[in-house]
Coordinates of C-alpha atoms in Angstrom, one line a residue:
M8 CA 169.2 22.5 75.0
E9 CA 169.9 23.1 78.8
D10 CA 168.6 26.6 78.7
E11 CA 165.2 25.8 76.7
E12 CA 165.0 22.9 80.0
R13 CA 165.3 25.7 82.3
L14 CA 162.3 27.4 81.0
Q15 CA 160.2 24.7 81.8
L16 CA 160.5 25.1 85.5
G17 CA 158.5 28.6 86.3
G18 CA 160.6 31.8 86.4
N19 CA 162.5 33.5 84.0
P20 CA 164.2 36.1 85.3
D21 CA 167.6 36.2 83.4
W22 CA 166.1 34.8 79.9
M23 CA 167.8 37.3 78.3
S24 CA 171.3 36.7 79.4
L25 CA 170.2 32.9 78.7
L26 CA 169.9 33.3 74.5
P27 CA 172.1 31.9 72.3
A28 CA 175.1 33.4 71.0
E29 CA 173.4 33.3 67.3
L30 CA 170.9 35.7 68.6
L31 CA 172.8 38.2 70.5
D32 CA 172.8 40.7 67.4
V33 CA 169.3 40.3 66.2
P34 CA 167.1 43.5 66.7
L35 CA 165.1 43.2 69.6
W36 CA 161.9 44.0 67.5
N37 CA 162.7 40.7 65.9
L38 CA 162.5 38.4 69.4
A39 CA 159.7 36.9 70.6
I40 CA 159.1 39.1 73.9
P41 CA 156.2 38.2 76.5
G42 CA 154.4 40.8 77.6
S43 CA 151.2 41.5 79.7
H44 CA 148.0 43.4 79.1
D45 CA 147.2 46.0 81.4
S46 CA 150.3 45.7 83.1
M47 CA 148.9 47.9 86.2
S48 CA 145.3 46.1 86.5
F49 CA 146.4 44.0 89.5
C50 CA 145.9 47.1 91.8
L51 CA 142.6 48.9 90.5
D52 CA 141.1 51.0 93.2
V53 CA 137.6 49.5 93.6
S54 CA 136.3 52.9 95.4
S55 CA 137.6 55.2 92.6
P56 CA 135.0 56.9 90.3
V57 CA 134.9 55.4 86.5
L58 CA 137.1 57.0 83.9
K59 CA 136.0 59.7 81.7
S60 CA 136.7 58.2 78.8
E61 CA 134.4 55.0 79.3
P62 CA 130.9 54.8 77.7
R63 CA 128.4 57.8 78.8
L64 CA 125.8 54.8 79.9
L65 CA 128.4 53.3 82.4
R66 CA 129.3 56.9 83.6
V67 CA 125.5 57.6 84.2
I68 CA 124.6 54.4 85.9
D69 CA 128.1 54.6 88.5
R70 CA 126.7 58.0 89.7
L71 CA 123.5 56.3 90.5
F72 CA 124.9 53.2 91.5
P73 CA 128.6 53.2 92.4
C74 CA 128.2 50.4 95.0
W75 CA 127.2 48.2 92.1
T76 CA 129.1 49.3 89.2
R77 CA 132.3 49.7 90.6
P78 CA 132.5 46.0 91.9
C79 CA 131.7 45.0 88.6
I80 CA 133.9 46.9 86.8
Y81 CA 136.6 45.7 89.1
R82 CA 136.3 42.3 88.1
W83 CA 136.3 42.7 84.6
A84 CA 139.0 45.3 84.3
T85 CA 141.2 43.2 86.5
T86 CA 143.5 41.5 83.7
Q87 CA 146.4 40.8 85.9
Q88 CA 147.3 39.5 89.6
S89 CA 151.2 39.9 90.2
V90 CA 153.1 42.8 91.0
L91 CA 155.6 44.2 88.3
S92 CA 158.5 42.4 90.2
D93 CA 156.8 39.4 89.9
Q94 CA 156.2 39.8 85.9
C95 CA 159.5 40.7 85.6
D96 CA 160.7 37.4 87.5
L97 CA 158.2 35.3 85.3
G98 CA 159.8 36.4 82.0
I99 CA 157.4 39.8 81.5
R100 CA 159.7 42.2 79.4
F101 CA 157.0 44.1 77.7
F102 CA 154.5 46.7 80.0
D103 CA 151.3 48.2 79.0
L104 CA 151.2 51.1 81.1
R105 CA 148.0 53.1 80.9
I106 CA 148.3 56.3 83.0
A107 CA 145.7 58.9 84.1
R108 CA 145.5 61.6 86.4
K109 CA 143.3 60.4 89.1
P110 CA 140.2 62.9 90.3
A111 CA 141.2 64.2 93.8
G112 CA 144.9 62.3 93.4
G113 CA 146.8 65.2 95.1
G114 CA 148.4 65.9 91.4
K115 CA 150.1 62.5 91.3
L116 CA 149.5 60.3 88.3
F117 CA 148.0 56.5 88.7
F118 CA 147.2 54.2 85.7
A119 CA 143.8 53.2 84.6
H120 CA 141.4 50.5 83.1
G121 CA 138.0 50.9 83.6
I122 CA 138.8 52.8 87.2
Y123 CA 142.1 54.0 88.8
T124 CA 144.9 52.1 90.3
L125 CA 145.9 52.3 94.0
I126 CA 149.7 52.5 93.0
T127 CA 151.3 55.8 91.4
V128 CA 153.2 55.8 88.4
K129 CA 156.4 56.9 90.5
E130 CA 156.2 53.9 92.8
A131 CA 155.9 51.5 89.8
L132 CA 158.4 52.9 87.6
G133 CA 160.8 53.0 90.9
E134 CA 160.1 48.9 91.4
L135 CA 161.0 48.3 87.9
A136 CA 164.1 50.4 88.2
T137 CA 165.1 48.2 91.4
W138 CA 164.1 45.0 89.6
L139 CA 166.9 46.5 86.9
D140 CA 169.5 46.8 89.1
T141 CA 170.0 43.0 90.1
H142 CA 169.2 41.9 86.6
P143 CA 171.8 43.8 84.5
K144 CA 171.4 41.9 81.5
E145 CA 167.7 42.1 81.3
I146 CA 165.7 44.7 78.9
I147 CA 162.5 45.7 79.0
I148 CA 160.1 47.5 77.1
I149 CA 157.7 50.5 78.9
A150 CA 154.6 51.2 76.8
C151 CA 153.4 54.4 77.9
S152 CA 149.6 55.4 76.6
H153 CA 146.0 56.7 76.8
F154 CA 147.2 59.6 79.3
E155 CA 143.8 60.1 80.7
S156 CA 143.2 63.4 81.5
L157 CA 147.0 64.6 81.6
T158 CA 147.9 68.2 81.0
D159 CA 150.8 69.5 79.1
E160 CA 152.5 70.4 82.3
D161 CA 152.0 66.4 83.6
H162 CA 153.4 65.2 80.1
C163 CA 156.7 67.2 80.8
Q164 CA 157.2 66.2 84.5
L165 CA 156.3 62.3 83.6
A166 CA 159.2 62.5 80.8
D167 CA 161.6 64.6 82.7
Y168 CA 160.5 61.6 85.9
I169 CA 161.7 58.5 83.4
I170 CA 165.0 60.1 82.3
S171 CA 166.0 60.7 85.3
L172 CA 164.9 57.6 86.9
F173 CA 166.8 55.3 84.2
G174 CA 169.4 57.7 83.1
K175 CA 171.9 55.9 80.7
K176 CA 169.7 52.7 80.8
L177 CA 167.8 54.2 78.5
C178 CA 167.8 53.1 74.8
S179 CA 168.3 56.1 72.4
S180 CA 165.1 55.5 69.8
E181 CA 168.0 56.5 67.0
D182 CA 169.8 53.1 67.6
I183 CA 168.7 49.6 66.9
P184 CA 168.9 48.1 70.1
T185 CA 170.1 44.3 70.1
L186 CA 170.9 42.3 73.2
R187 CA 175.0 42.4 72.6
S188 CA 174.6 46.6 71.9
C189 CA 172.6 46.8 75.1
W190 CA 174.8 45.3 77.1
C191 CA 177.7 47.2 76.3
R192 CA 176.4 50.2 76.7
G193 CA 174.8 49.3 80.2
Q194 CA 171.0 50.1 78.5
Q195 CA 168.3 48.3 79.9
V196 CA 165.0 50.3 79.2
V197 CA 163.1 51.1 76.1
V198 CA 160.2 53.6 77.0
S199 CA 157.8 53.9 74.1
Y200 CA 155.5 57.3 74.6
D201 CA 152.1 57.8 73.0
D202 CA 152.6 61.5 72.3
Q203 CA 154.1 62.6 69.2
Q204 CA 155.1 65.7 70.9
M205 CA 156.9 64.4 73.7
V206 CA 158.9 62.3 71.6
L207 CA 160.2 64.6 69.1
Q208 CA 161.3 66.8 72.5
H209 CA 163.2 63.5 74.0
P210 CA 165.4 61.1 71.8
E211 CA 165.1 59.2 74.9
L212 CA 161.5 58.2 74.0
W213 CA 160.4 55.8 71.2
T214 CA 157.0 56.7 69.6
G215 CA 154.2 54.4 70.3
I216 CA 154.0 51.0 69.4
P217 CA 151.3 49.6 67.1
Y218 CA 149.5 46.9 69.4
W219 CA 147.2 44.7 67.5
Y220 CA 144.1 43.4 69.6
A221 CA 140.8 41.8 67.6
D222 CA 138.5 43.5 70.8
S223 CA 136.3 40.4 71.0
S224 CA 135.9 37.8 73.7
D225 CA 135.7 35.0 71.0
P226 CA 139.4 33.0 71.3
K227 CA 138.7 32.1 67.8
K228 CA 138.2 35.6 66.0
V229 CA 141.1 36.9 68.6
I230 CA 143.0 34.6 66.4
A231 CA 141.3 35.4 63.0
Y232 CA 142.2 38.7 63.1
L233 CA 146.1 38.4 64.4
E234 CA 146.1 36.1 61.0
E235 CA 144.7 38.5 59.2
Q236 CA 147.2 41.3 60.2
K237 CA 150.0 38.9 60.0
H238 CA 149.1 38.2 56.2
R239 CA 149.0 42.2 55.9
G240 CA 152.6 42.4 57.0
R241 CA 154.1 43.4 60.4
P242 CA 155.1 46.9 60.9
D243 CA 159.1 48.1 61.0
G244 CA 160.3 48.0 64.6
F245 CA 158.5 47.0 67.8
Y246 CA 155.0 46.0 67.5
V247 CA 152.3 43.8 70.0
S248 CA 150.2 41.2 68.8
G249 CA 147.4 41.2 71.8
L250 CA 146.0 38.1 72.8
N251 CA 143.5 39.4 75.2
L252 CA 139.9 39.2 75.2
T253 CA 137.7 42.1 75.5
E254 CA 133.5 42.6 76.5
D255 CA 131.8 45.7 75.8
A256 CA 130.1 48.1 78.6
A257 CA 126.4 46.1 78.1
Y258 CA 128.1 42.6 78.3
I259 CA 129.8 43.8 81.5
L260 CA 126.7 45.4 83.2
L261 CA 124.6 42.4 82.6
H262 CA 127.3 39.5 83.7
P263 CA 128.2 41.8 87.2
L264 CA 128.9 38.2 88.8
Q265 CA 131.0 37.1 85.9
D266 CA 135.0 38.2 85.6
M267 CA 137.5 38.3 83.3
R268 CA 139.9 35.6 84.7
T269 CA 137.4 33.5 84.5
L270 CA 136.9 34.3 80.4
T271 CA 140.7 33.9 80.0
L272 CA 141.0 30.8 81.6
R273 CA 138.5 29.0 79.2
A274 CA 139.9 30.7 76.2
L275 CA 143.9 30.1 77.0
S276 CA 144.7 27.0 75.6
L277 CA 143.3 27.5 72.4
L278 CA 145.1 30.8 72.4
L279 CA 148.7 28.9 73.5
R280 CA 148.3 26.5 70.9
W281 CA 148.3 29.4 68.4
A282 CA 150.7 30.7 69.9
S283 CA 153.3 28.1 70.3
E284 CA 153.3 27.9 66.5
Q285 CA 154.5 31.3 65.6
Q286 CA 158.1 32.1 64.8
P287 CA 159.6 35.7 65.2
G288 CA 161.8 37.4 63.3
G289 CA 161.7 40.3 60.5
G290 CA 159.3 38.4 57.5
A291 CA 155.8 39.2 57.2
G292 CA 154.1 37.2 59.9
G293 CA 157.4 37.4 62.3
L294 CA 156.2 37.9 66.1
N295 CA 157.8 40.7 68.0
V296 CA 155.9 41.3 71.4
L297 CA 153.0 38.6 72.7
C298 CA 151.0 40.1 75.3
C299 CA 148.3 38.1 77.1
D300 CA 146.1 38.5 80.0
F301 CA 147.0 36.9 83.8
V302 CA 150.4 35.5 82.8
D303 CA 150.9 33.7 85.9
V304 CA 148.2 31.4 85.6
S305 CA 150.0 29.3 82.5
H306 CA 153.0 28.9 81.0
F307 CA 152.6 31.7 78.6
C308 CA 156.3 33.6 79.4
S309 CA 158.3 30.1 79.0
L310 CA 156.4 29.5 75.7
V311 CA 156.8 32.7 74.1
I312 CA 160.7 32.8 75.3
R313 CA 160.8 29.2 73.7
L314 CA 160.2 30.6 70.1
N315 CA 163.2 32.5 70.0
Y316 CA 164.7 29.0 69.7
K317 CA 162.8 28.2 66.7
K318 CA 165.0 31.3 65.1
V319 CA 168.2 29.5 66.3
L320 CA 167.2 26.3 64.0
A321 CA 165.9 28.1 61.2
A322 CA 169.3 30.6 61.1
P323 CA 172.5 30.0 59.0
R324 CA 175.0 28.7 61.5
A325 CA 177.8 31.0 60.6
V326 CA 178.1 34.5 62.1
S327 CA 177.1 36.8 59.1
T328 CA 179.4 39.7 58.2
V329 CA 176.9 42.5 59.3
Q330 CA 176.4 40.7 62.7
R331 CA 180.6 40.4 62.9
A332 CA 180.7 43.8 62.1
T333 CA 178.1 45.8 64.2
A334 CA 179.6 43.8 67.1
E335 CA 183.1 45.4 66.6
S336 CA 181.6 48.9 65.8
I337 CA 180.6 48.9 69.3
G338 CA 183.6 47.5 70.8
C339 CA 181.9 44.7 72.1
C340 CA 183.8 41.2 73.2
H341 CA 182.0 38.3 71.6
S342 CA 180.3 35.8 73.7
N343 CA 181.2 32.2 74.3
Q344 CA 179.8 29.1 72.2
T345 CA 177.0 28.9 75.0
G346 CA 175.3 32.3 74.8
H347 CA 176.2 32.8 78.2
P348 CA 178.4 37.2 78.1
T349 CA 182.1 36.6 78.3

């Protein structure tokens, strides 16, 4: 109970190392993990052009009236307000990184959500690597996707950089990662890469992670969609349930003075109430990663982390033969009964 009470106090920089011993041999895709939707949108560049992948109407208007469209898009596309290391300290362990080649970016890769970011991919990944060095028992999932305007050479260089930066910290896609197995091997990073050609070339990269989202601004429709998906059965491996709201281009252009933060805050209590009723696990309705916008304005992270304690209460107290054999096969010492590694 002391660990649960600690989650009420705000930050959760080391929450994985505090989980009970009963969860140390559970595959990471059967744990409840807090994530941030469009994790890099806190640093959007209001002077950058609209993405080529955005609706044609939006791009045309942007060419004619950039001083109007870009601040408007900035307000609606900003879904986070904390830098990555602060998100880590809050307890976020899944990062939704949408990578793009920025026009006139000098060959550097950035991120994008409607418009491009100010911070480069190398700067962001470096920040995560530095944070991990001071939190050796925390494991993060980096989901690289979208790849706006990237060339084959960009993909190769990016994959090489990721593998070089994280090195032995990377979890192999051929393994079934658990907290105990990752700790024993010094692994802290799962990188999913939504380009199958690169995944086939690099066993350090995982295939793209399914992301369930309702594409609606109505929180009731978001919940109804996620419930429908649950009844169809969860995917094998990692997957994401998105609490994020979305608006279409027409609505955004007709409401230039509104913003995503206001929309999110109005819906947050309903969305978090639904989240609090979920339970992680491998069953048909079992939750894994739960993503949200503006992760620092509520108790979202603590709420999701606490869901793991439901799993402990629902599980048999005895350690299974499979769990014991798994731990012994990788040569790990068993943790003490409080869940803190020895």
